[in-house]
């Protein structure tokens, strides 16, 4: 018979999976929940549909189409407008696929794609058209990616990516970590995930136990764009993550209408610091087709960043960067 502890663990482990299954996929339902009038659904939403967990919707203002959290997830007619220079693979990641499940584009670091799935569909996502099925973001692809990492001594850091790598279950994650531990040249593990922000219930004590037990140096990079995303549920998830030896960083994408003001960016940094998260990157938007309406001109971005530097302590100022295809690292803009 299972003990009470076992029962509790099993319940909490499936809690986030139930929440994910219950996420909103119907724009009409989202509209009704927020008391909004109908908006036109773009054709682009057929291939990349609405997906947003209810807990994230709870942090939106009702009756406001310009709410900065809503704007990140609501498919809008502008997505169908074509814009020259905005393409389906702006970072030319297809060129960097080094075999199934593995992306090699940074020196010493390899990206292992654990899954193509996400808990939320961000309209500005540079991988919104990424061919996950063909790129090996499957269990068999991951196994092949692990073999390729074992064969290449130049790889000292493995970045679990996706999709969202924390969407896989704890057992699979523990298997992958175990395999990485046994590859002597791998010294660091990095996880890029938006789940602590958009589905904080994913960060269970069981997950912390999986992440906590490793010889690898560990870094978790979360992804928040606006201070309103960082409510008490996120604070609790970050506290659980912080119970492991992992360093916790945040990356933000600079998005017109969402966070392109010095006051919003400063509030985001201050909130992150309060939670114990280091603001790491402020990304200029990648030129993915359908997201041109989120663009902030580089000159304005530099000006916003200058104002951040003037108003915040140095450790709270993220690096302003752009990803340039073919470059071995991010380009620092300021
Ligand atoms: C930039 C980037 C990396 C590598 O990050 P560094 O911190 O510059 O090493 C990995 N994954 C994604 C998706 C990135 O955009
Ligand atoms: S969570 Fe990250 S990978 Fe997933 S849709 Fe959003 S930006 Fe893209």
Short mmCIF file of C-alpha atoms and ligand atoms in Angstrom, two decimals, residues 91 93 105-106 109 111 126-127 157 159 161 190 192 251 280-281 283 323 329-330, ligand 1:
data_model
loop_
_atom_site.label_atom_id
_atom_site.label_comp_id
_atom_site.label_asym_id
_atom_site.label_seq_id
_atom_site.Cartn_x
_atom_site.Cartn_y
_atom_site.Cartn_z
CA UNK A 91 18.26 32.03 -37.31
CA UNK A 93 18.78 26.72 -37.39
CA UNK A 105 25.83 26.65 -33.22
CA UNK A 106 27.78 27.87 -30.19
CA UNK A 109 27.88 24.18 -26.21
CA UNK A 111 21.53 22.24 -27.69
CA UNK A 126 11.45 32.20 -33.34
CA UNK A 127 10.83 28.46 -33.39
CA UNK A 157 28.06 22.35 -21.85
CA UNK A 159 21.72 23.10 -23.10
CA UNK A 161 16.06 23.16 -25.10
CA UNK A 190 21.80 24.37 -18.76
CA UNK A 192 16.13 26.92 -20.96
CA UNK A 251 15.89 36.08 -20.50
CA UNK A 280 20.64 37.88 -18.09
CA UNK A 281 19.58 38.70 -21.64
CA UNK A 283 16.89 39.93 -26.78
CA UNK A 323 21.16 36.51 -32.40
CA UNK A 329 27.79 33.77 -30.14
CA UNK A 330 25.16 36.38 -29.50
C1 LIG B 1 21.61 32.37 -27.01
C2 LIG B 1 20.99 31.11 -26.86
C3 LIG B 1 21.71 30.06 -26.30
C4 LIG B 1 23.17 30.21 -25.84
O1 LIG B 1 23.20 31.15 -24.85
P1 LIG B 1 24.56 31.81 -24.28
O2 LIG B 1 24.12 32.20 -22.91
O3 LIG B 1 24.87 32.94 -25.15
O4 LIG B 1 25.58 30.74 -24.25
C5 LIG B 1 21.06 28.85 -26.19
N1 LIG B 1 19.78 28.67 -26.58
C6 LIG B 1 19.07 29.66 -27.13
C7 LIG B 1 17.67 29.41 -27.54
C8 LIG B 1 19.65 30.91 -27.28
O5 LIG B 1 18.92 31.88 -27.82
#
